[in-house]
């Protein structure tokens, strides 16, 4: 964790990031599997994201086709992470947090591939 943010900021961002990527994962998984599939991961994506889709149903336009609704809801979480969190924390530049979850994952991937000698 490179910046000096309060640990609660990281916890909130990690939770919002996991929710966002789970919704995106559901859309991606839905390309290959039906929502009522018996495949374990599809069942997990549907089980964990259906409550969120019900919460956001009132702000989801009816013209969005059903398989893309989770992507629309994920967009809200992206907006919260990119615009609302820095604004609440008092930063004048939007996107100041620069997604700690993704930064940490990319740092780990970089370290992994940097340790492999080709």
Tab-separated table of N, CA and C in Angstrom, residues 2-117:
chain	number	residue	atom	x	y	z
A	2	UNK	N	0.899	1.906	-1.106
A	2	UNK	CA	1.888	2.953	-1.289
A	2	UNK	C	1.482	4.290	-0.675
A	3	UNK	N	0.218	4.620	-0.671
A	3	UNK	CA	-0.211	5.907	-0.133
A	3	UNK	C	-0.468	5.795	1.363
A	4	UNK	N	-0.522	6.935	2.009
A	4	UNK	CA	-0.744	6.948	3.457
A	4	UNK	C	-2.203	7.240	3.780
A	5	UNK	N	-3.073	6.337	3.396
A	5	UNK	CA	-4.490	6.472	3.695
A	5	UNK	C	-4.799	5.694	4.961
A	6	UNK	N	-5.880	6.076	5.597
A	6	UNK	CA	-6.361	5.340	6.758
A	6	UNK	C	-6.735	3.925	6.301
A	7	UNK	N	-6.479	2.907	7.095
A	7	UNK	CA	-6.804	1.531	6.688
A	7	UNK	C	-8.276	1.327	6.329
A	8	UNK	N	-9.162	2.110	6.944
A	8	UNK	CA	-10.581	1.989	6.618
A	8	UNK	C	-10.852	2.347	5.156
A	9	UNK	N	-10.090	3.282	4.611
A	9	UNK	CA	-10.231	3.654	3.201
A	9	UNK	C	-9.923	2.445	2.330
A	10	UNK	N	-8.864	1.723	2.672
A	10	UNK	CA	-8.517	0.523	1.914
A	10	UNK	C	-9.588	-0.550	2.039
A	11	UNK	N	-10.097	-0.733	3.231
A	11	UNK	CA	-11.131	-1.749	3.445
A	11	UNK	C	-12.367	-1.428	2.610
A	12	UNK	N	-12.803	-0.179	2.652
A	12	UNK	CA	-13.977	0.222	1.875
A	12	UNK	C	-13.716	0.039	0.387
A	13	UNK	N	-12.550	0.483	-0.086
A	13	UNK	CA	-12.244	0.346	-1.510
A	13	UNK	C	-12.145	-1.121	-1.918
A	14	UNK	N	-11.550	-1.948	-1.086
A	14	UNK	CA	-11.444	-3.367	-1.414
A	14	UNK	C	-12.831	-3.998	-1.507
A	15	UNK	N	-13.710	-3.666	-0.585
A	15	UNK	CA	-15.073	-4.215	-0.616
A	15	UNK	C	-15.798	-3.757	-1.871
A	16	UNK	N	-15.742	-2.450	-2.154
A	16	UNK	CA	-16.396	-1.931	-3.356
A	16	UNK	C	-15.780	-2.529	-4.622
A	17	UNK	N	-14.453	-2.703	-4.621
A	17	UNK	CA	-13.788	-3.290	-5.774
A	17	UNK	C	-14.171	-4.742	-5.996
A	18	UNK	N	-14.261	-5.495	-4.926
A	18	UNK	CA	-14.648	-6.900	-5.043
A	18	UNK	C	-16.080	-7.005	-5.558
A	19	UNK	N	-16.959	-6.149	-5.058
A	19	UNK	CA	-18.338	-6.152	-5.545
A	19	UNK	C	-18.363	-5.807	-7.027
A	20	UNK	N	-17.632	-4.758	-7.415
A	20	UNK	CA	-17.614	-4.326	-8.808
A	20	UNK	C	-17.106	-5.443	-9.719
A	21	UNK	N	-15.987	-6.066	-9.349
A	21	UNK	CA	-15.415	-7.102	-10.208
A	21	UNK	C	-16.244	-8.381	-10.199
A	22	UNK	N	-16.977	-8.646	-9.121
A	22	UNK	CA	-17.883	-9.796	-9.110
A	22	UNK	C	-19.026	-9.574	-10.088
A	23	UNK	N	-19.540	-8.351	-10.132
A	23	UNK	CA	-20.598	-8.038	-11.100
A	23	UNK	C	-20.083	-8.148	-12.533
A	24	UNK	N	-18.883	-7.643	-12.776
A	24	UNK	CA	-18.288	-7.753	-14.110
A	24	UNK	C	-18.046	-9.226	-14.442
A	25	UNK	N	-17.586	-9.988	-13.470
A	25	UNK	CA	-17.365	-11.420	-13.671
A	25	UNK	C	-18.646	-12.158	-14.004
A	26	UNK	N	-19.744	-11.738	-13.412
A	26	UNK	CA	-21.025	-12.376	-13.723
A	26	UNK	C	-21.397	-12.135	-15.178
A	27	UNK	N	-21.183	-10.926	-15.670
A	27	UNK	CA	-21.486	-10.630	-17.071
A	27	UNK	C	-20.593	-11.465	-17.982
A	28	UNK	N	-19.301	-11.533	-17.649
A	28	UNK	CA	-18.376	-12.320	-18.465
A	28	UNK	C	-18.735	-13.801	-18.428
A	29	UNK	N	-19.072	-14.309	-17.260
A	29	UNK	CA	-19.433	-15.718	-17.128
A	29	UNK	C	-20.738	-16.009	-17.868
A	30	UNK	N	-21.620	-15.021	-17.921
A	30	UNK	CA	-22.909	-15.196	-18.580
A	30	UNK	C	-22.751	-15.342	-20.095
A	31	UNK	N	-21.609	-14.950	-20.632
A	31	UNK	CA	-21.362	-15.157	-22.064
A	31	UNK	C	-21.294	-16.655	-22.359
A	32	UNK	N	-20.747	-17.431	-21.422
A	32	UNK	CA	-20.526	-18.851	-21.639
A	32	UNK	C	-21.517	-19.753	-20.907
A	33	UNK	N	-22.180	-19.229	-19.886
A	33	UNK	CA	-23.089	-20.040	-19.073
A	33	UNK	C	-24.432	-19.319	-18.927
A	34	UNK	N	-25.483	-20.105	-18.818
A	34	UNK	CA	-26.781	-19.526	-18.482
A	34	UNK	C	-26.807	-19.202	-16.998
A	35	UNK	N	-27.676	-18.298	-16.605
A	35	UNK	CA	-27.754	-17.927	-15.187
A	35	UNK	C	-28.240	-19.075	-14.321
A	36	UNK	N	-29.019	-19.987	-14.869
A	36	UNK	CA	-29.517	-21.121	-14.089
A	36	UNK	C	-28.627	-22.356	-14.244
A	37	UNK	N	-27.381	-22.158	-14.666
A	37	UNK	CA	-26.431	-23.249	-14.861
A	37	UNK	C	-26.082	-23.896	-13.527
A	38	UNK	N	-25.708	-25.159	-13.572
A	38	UNK	CA	-25.276	-25.883	-12.373
A	38	UNK	C	-23.793	-25.697	-12.086
A	39	UNK	N	-23.089	-24.966	-12.936
A	39	UNK	CA	-21.667	-24.724	-12.741
A	39	UNK	C	-21.477	-23.918	-11.453
A	40	UNK	N	-20.554	-24.388	-10.590
A	40	UNK	CA	-20.386	-23.802	-9.262
A	40	UNK	C	-20.144	-22.294	-9.302
A	41	UNK	N	-19.213	-21.848	-10.145
A	41	UNK	CA	-18.863	-20.427	-10.161
A	41	UNK	C	-20.036	-19.566	-10.633
A	42	UNK	N	-20.798	-20.059	-11.596
A	42	UNK	CA	-21.951	-19.285	-12.053
A	42	UNK	C	-22.988	-19.198	-10.942
A	43	UNK	N	-23.197	-20.285	-10.220
A	43	UNK	CA	-24.121	-20.250	-9.083
A	43	UNK	C	-23.659	-19.233	-8.048
A	44	UNK	N	-22.350	-19.194	-7.789
A	44	UNK	CA	-21.815	-18.247	-6.799
A	44	UNK	C	-21.996	-16.810	-7.268
A	45	UNK	N	-21.674	-16.531	-8.542
A	45	UNK	CA	-21.854	-15.175	-9.066
A	45	UNK	C	-23.313	-14.734	-8.960
A	46	UNK	N	-24.225	-15.609	-9.325
A	46	UNK	CA	-25.655	-15.272	-9.273
A	46	UNK	C	-26.105	-15.083	-7.832
A	47	UNK	N	-25.690	-15.986	-6.950
A	47	UNK	CA	-26.112	-15.920	-5.546
A	47	UNK	C	-25.643	-14.638	-4.861
A	48	UNK	N	-24.395	-14.245	-5.118
A	48	UNK	CA	-23.839	-13.068	-4.443
A	48	UNK	C	-24.255	-11.745	-5.080
A	49	UNK	N	-24.611	-11.761	-6.349
A	49	UNK	CA	-24.944	-10.496	-7.012
A	49	UNK	C	-26.440	-10.225	-7.115
A	50	UNK	N	-27.269	-11.239	-7.016
A	50	UNK	CA	-28.720	-10.997	-7.117
A	50	UNK	C	-29.243	-9.994	-6.078
A	51	UNK	N	-28.799	-10.051	-4.811
A	51	UNK	CA	-29.282	-9.032	-3.865
A	51	UNK	C	-28.921	-7.607	-4.294
A	52	UNK	N	-27.732	-7.414	-4.856
A	52	UNK	CA	-27.346	-6.082	-5.334
A	52	UNK	C	-28.206	-5.642	-6.514
A	53	UNK	N	-28.503	-6.575	-7.407
A	53	UNK	CA	-29.335	-6.233	-8.556
A	53	UNK	C	-30.738	-5.838	-8.116
A	54	UNK	N	-31.232	-6.491	-7.067
A	54	UNK	CA	-32.553	-6.112	-6.543
A	54	UNK	C	-32.517	-4.714	-5.921
A	55	UNK	N	-31.430	-4.384	-5.231
A	55	UNK	CA	-31.303	-3.060	-4.626
A	55	UNK	C	-31.281	-1.974	-5.700
A	56	UNK	N	-30.582	-2.220	-6.791
A	56	UNK	CA	-30.434	-1.223	-7.853
A	56	UNK	C	-31.530	-1.299	-8.913
A	57	UNK	N	-32.514	-2.149	-8.717
A	57	UNK	CA	-33.580	-2.315	-9.709
A	57	UNK	C	-34.341	-1.018	-9.972
A	58	UNK	N	-34.501	-0.198	-8.951
A	58	UNK	CA	-35.277	1.041	-9.137
A	58	UNK	C	-34.540	2.073	-9.992
A	59	UNK	N	-33.218	1.990	-10.082
A	59	UNK	CA	-32.461	2.949	-10.900
A	59	UNK	C	-31.953	2.328	-12.199
A	60	UNK	N	-32.311	1.076	-12.450
A	60	UNK	CA	-31.895	0.404	-13.675
A	60	UNK	C	-32.946	0.630	-14.754
A	61	UNK	N	-32.560	1.226	-15.886
A	61	UNK	CA	-33.527	1.444	-16.972
A	61	UNK	C	-34.034	0.121	-17.538
A	62	UNK	N	-35.276	0.116	-17.957
A	62	UNK	CA	-35.878	-1.125	-18.457
A	62	UNK	C	-35.368	-1.506	-19.845
A	63	UNK	N	-34.751	-0.571	-20.557
A	63	UNK	CA	-34.279	-0.892	-21.910
A	63	UNK	C	-32.955	-1.669	-21.919
A	64	UNK	N	-32.285	-1.784	-20.777
A	64	UNK	CA	-31.046	-2.556	-20.718
A	64	UNK	C	-31.396	-4.033	-20.700
A	65	UNK	N	-30.777	-4.781	-21.614
A	65	UNK	CA	-31.085	-6.212	-21.667
A	65	UNK	C	-30.580	-6.886	-20.399
A	66	UNK	N	-31.282	-7.897	-19.968
A	66	UNK	CA	-31.054	-8.528	-18.666
A	66	UNK	C	-29.610	-8.994	-18.443
A	67	UNK	N	-28.941	-9.602	-19.440
A	67	UNK	CA	-27.557	-10.045	-19.163
A	67	UNK	C	-26.572	-8.901	-18.891
A	68	UNK	N	-26.904	-7.670	-19.293
A	68	UNK	CA	-25.998	-6.537	-19.080
A	68	UNK	C	-26.327	-5.712	-17.837
A	69	UNK	N	-27.384	-6.047	-17.141
A	69	UNK	CA	-27.753	-5.300	-15.936
A	69	UNK	C	-26.636	-5.339	-14.883
A	70	UNK	N	-25.978	-6.484	-14.627
A	70	UNK	CA	-24.882	-6.457	-13.651
A	70	UNK	C	-23.749	-5.506	-14.044
A	71	UNK	N	-23.483	-5.354	-15.328
A	71	UNK	CA	-22.451	-4.425	-15.779
A	71	UNK	C	-22.867	-2.985	-15.493
A	72	UNK	N	-24.142	-2.692	-15.668
A	72	UNK	CA	-24.670	-1.360	-15.359
A	72	UNK	C	-24.530	-1.066	-13.865
A	73	UNK	N	-24.828	-2.040	-13.032
A	73	UNK	CA	-24.710	-1.859	-11.579
A	73	UNK	C	-23.230	-1.734	-11.187
A	74	UNK	N	-22.362	-2.494	-11.852
A	74	UNK	CA	-20.922	-2.388	-11.584
A	74	UNK	C	-20.427	-0.982	-11.887
A	75	UNK	N	-21.016	-0.337	-12.874
A	75	UNK	CA	-20.650	1.040	-13.227
A	75	UNK	C	-20.872	1.985	-12.042
A	76	UNK	N	-21.927	1.773	-11.271
A	76	UNK	CA	-22.174	2.593	-10.082
A	76	UNK	C	-21.028	2.443	-9.077
A	77	UNK	N	-20.588	1.213	-8.868
A	77	UNK	CA	-19.492	0.987	-7.931
A	77	UNK	C	-18.192	1.597	-8.441
A	78	UNK	N	-17.991	1.559	-9.755
A	78	UNK	CA	-16.827	2.221	-10.338
A	78	UNK	C	-16.896	3.725	-10.075
A	79	UNK	N	-18.042	4.318	-10.287
A	79	UNK	CA	-18.203	5.764	-10.080
A	79	UNK	C	-17.988	6.138	-8.612
A	80	UNK	N	-18.477	5.309	-7.714
A	80	UNK	CA	-18.271	5.571	-6.287
A	80	UNK	C	-16.778	5.537	-5.968
A	81	UNK	N	-16.092	4.520	-6.485
A	81	UNK	CA	-14.661	4.384	-6.198
A	81	UNK	C	-13.832	5.478	-6.851
A	82	UNK	N	-14.200	5.915	-8.034
A	82	UNK	CA	-13.370	6.860	-8.776
A	82	UNK	C	-13.671	8.317	-8.434
A	83	UNK	N	-14.939	8.632	-8.179
A	83	UNK	CA	-15.318	10.022	-7.946
A	83	UNK	C	-15.733	10.322	-6.508
A	84	UNK	N	-16.613	9.514	-5.934
A	84	UNK	CA	-17.179	9.825	-4.626
A	84	UNK	C	-16.167	9.641	-3.490
A	85	UNK	N	-15.412	8.552	-3.512
A	85	UNK	CA	-14.451	8.330	-2.425
A	85	UNK	C	-13.411	9.450	-2.326
A	86	UNK	N	-12.764	9.853	-3.437
A	86	UNK	CA	-11.801	10.962	-3.319
A	86	UNK	C	-12.467	12.264	-2.875
A	87	UNK	N	-13.686	12.504	-3.330
A	87	UNK	CA	-14.395	13.732	-2.960
A	87	UNK	C	-14.694	13.739	-1.458
A	88	UNK	N	-15.132	12.604	-0.934
A	88	UNK	CA	-15.421	12.506	0.494
A	88	UNK	C	-14.138	12.690	1.311
A	89	UNK	N	-13.026	12.169	0.802
A	89	UNK	CA	-11.757	12.289	1.512
A	89	UNK	C	-11.112	13.660	1.358
A	90	UNK	N	-11.698	14.515	0.517
A	90	UNK	CA	-11.224	15.882	0.409
A	90	UNK	C	-10.156	16.136	-0.631
A	91	UNK	N	-10.008	15.252	-1.598
A	91	UNK	CA	-9.004	15.483	-2.636
A	91	UNK	C	-9.585	16.359	-3.736
A	92	UNK	N	-8.768	17.249	-4.263
A	92	UNK	CA	-9.243	18.148	-5.307
A	92	UNK	C	-9.165	17.497	-6.683
A	93	UNK	N	-8.398	16.434	-6.817
A	93	UNK	CA	-8.252	15.745	-8.091
A	93	UNK	C	-9.065	14.457	-8.023
A	94	UNK	N	-9.962	14.278	-8.984
A	94	UNK	CA	-10.768	13.064	-8.987
A	94	UNK	C	-9.885	11.870	-9.342
A	95	UNK	N	-10.193	10.740	-8.777
A	95	UNK	CA	-9.422	9.541	-9.035
A	95	UNK	C	-8.130	9.475	-8.242
A	96	UNK	N	-8.030	10.263	-7.190
A	96	UNK	CA	-6.794	10.354	-6.420
A	96	UNK	C	-6.417	9.027	-5.770
A	97	UNK	N	-7.397	8.216	-5.415
A	97	UNK	CA	-7.091	6.929	-4.786
A	97	UNK	C	-6.447	5.965	-5.773
A	98	UNK	N	-6.724	6.124	-7.034
A	98	UNK	CA	-6.200	5.286	-8.116
A	98	UNK	C	-6.348	3.795	-7.815
A	99	UNK	N	-7.474	3.430	-7.306
A	99	UNK	CA	-7.870	2.047	-7.124
A	99	UNK	C	-6.830	1.201	-6.390
A	100	UNK	N	-6.774	1.296	-5.077
A	100	UNK	CA	-5.789	0.516	-4.304
A	100	UNK	C	-5.873	-0.992	-4.546
A	101	UNK	N	-7.064	-1.527	-4.729
A	101	UNK	CA	-7.206	-2.973	-4.956
A	101	UNK	C	-6.480	-3.383	-6.228
A	102	UNK	N	-6.742	-2.689	-7.322
A	102	UNK	CA	-6.118	-3.027	-8.585
A	102	UNK	C	-4.629	-2.727	-8.568
A	103	UNK	N	-4.222	-1.672	-7.867
A	103	UNK	CA	-2.804	-1.355	-7.761
A	103	UNK	C	-2.057	-2.471	-7.039
A	104	UNK	N	-2.657	-2.977	-5.976
A	104	UNK	CA	-2.018	-4.058	-5.211
A	104	UNK	C	-1.934	-5.335	-6.045
A	105	UNK	N	-2.985	-5.653	-6.767
A	105	UNK	CA	-2.975	-6.852	-7.612
A	105	UNK	C	-1.926	-6.719	-8.714
A	106	UNK	N	-1.875	-5.566	-9.368
A	106	UNK	CA	-0.894	-5.388	-10.443
A	106	UNK	C	0.531	-5.416	-9.893
A	107	UNK	N	0.739	-4.900	-8.696
A	107	UNK	CA	2.063	-4.941	-8.078
A	107	UNK	C	2.485	-6.392	-7.810
A	108	UNK	N	1.546	-7.211	-7.335
A	108	UNK	CA	1.845	-8.618	-7.075
A	108	UNK	C	2.141	-9.367	-8.377
A	109	UNK	N	1.374	-9.085	-9.422
A	109	UNK	CA	1.619	-9.726	-10.719
A	109	UNK	C	2.995	-9.325	-11.245
A	110	UNK	N	3.322	-8.048	-11.127
A	110	UNK	CA	4.625	-7.568	-11.586
A	110	UNK	C	5.755	-8.260	-10.823
A	111	UNK	N	5.621	-8.372	-9.511
A	111	UNK	CA	6.651	-9.039	-8.716
A	111	UNK	C	6.791	-10.509	-9.082
A	112	UNK	N	5.662	-11.153	-9.352
A	112	UNK	CA	5.688	-12.566	-9.733
A	112	UNK	C	6.448	-12.757	-11.039
A	113	UNK	N	6.067	-11.979	-12.057
A	113	UNK	CA	6.712	-12.146	-13.355
A	113	UNK	C	8.145	-11.601	-13.357
A	114	UNK	N	8.440	-10.673	-12.498
A	114	UNK	CA	9.797	-10.163	-12.399
A	114	UNK	C	10.727	-11.192	-11.748
A	115	UNK	N	10.167	-12.058	-10.915
A	115	UNK	CA	10.974	-13.063	-10.239
A	115	UNK	C	11.286	-14.269	-11.146
A	116	UNK	N	10.528	-14.420	-12.229
A	116	UNK	CA	10.761	-15.527	-13.159
A	116	UNK	C	11.917	-15.136	-14.094
A	117	UNK	N	12.893	-16.000	-14.163
A	117	UNK	CA	14.044	-15.759	-15.051
A	117	UNK	C	13.808	-16.486	-16.363
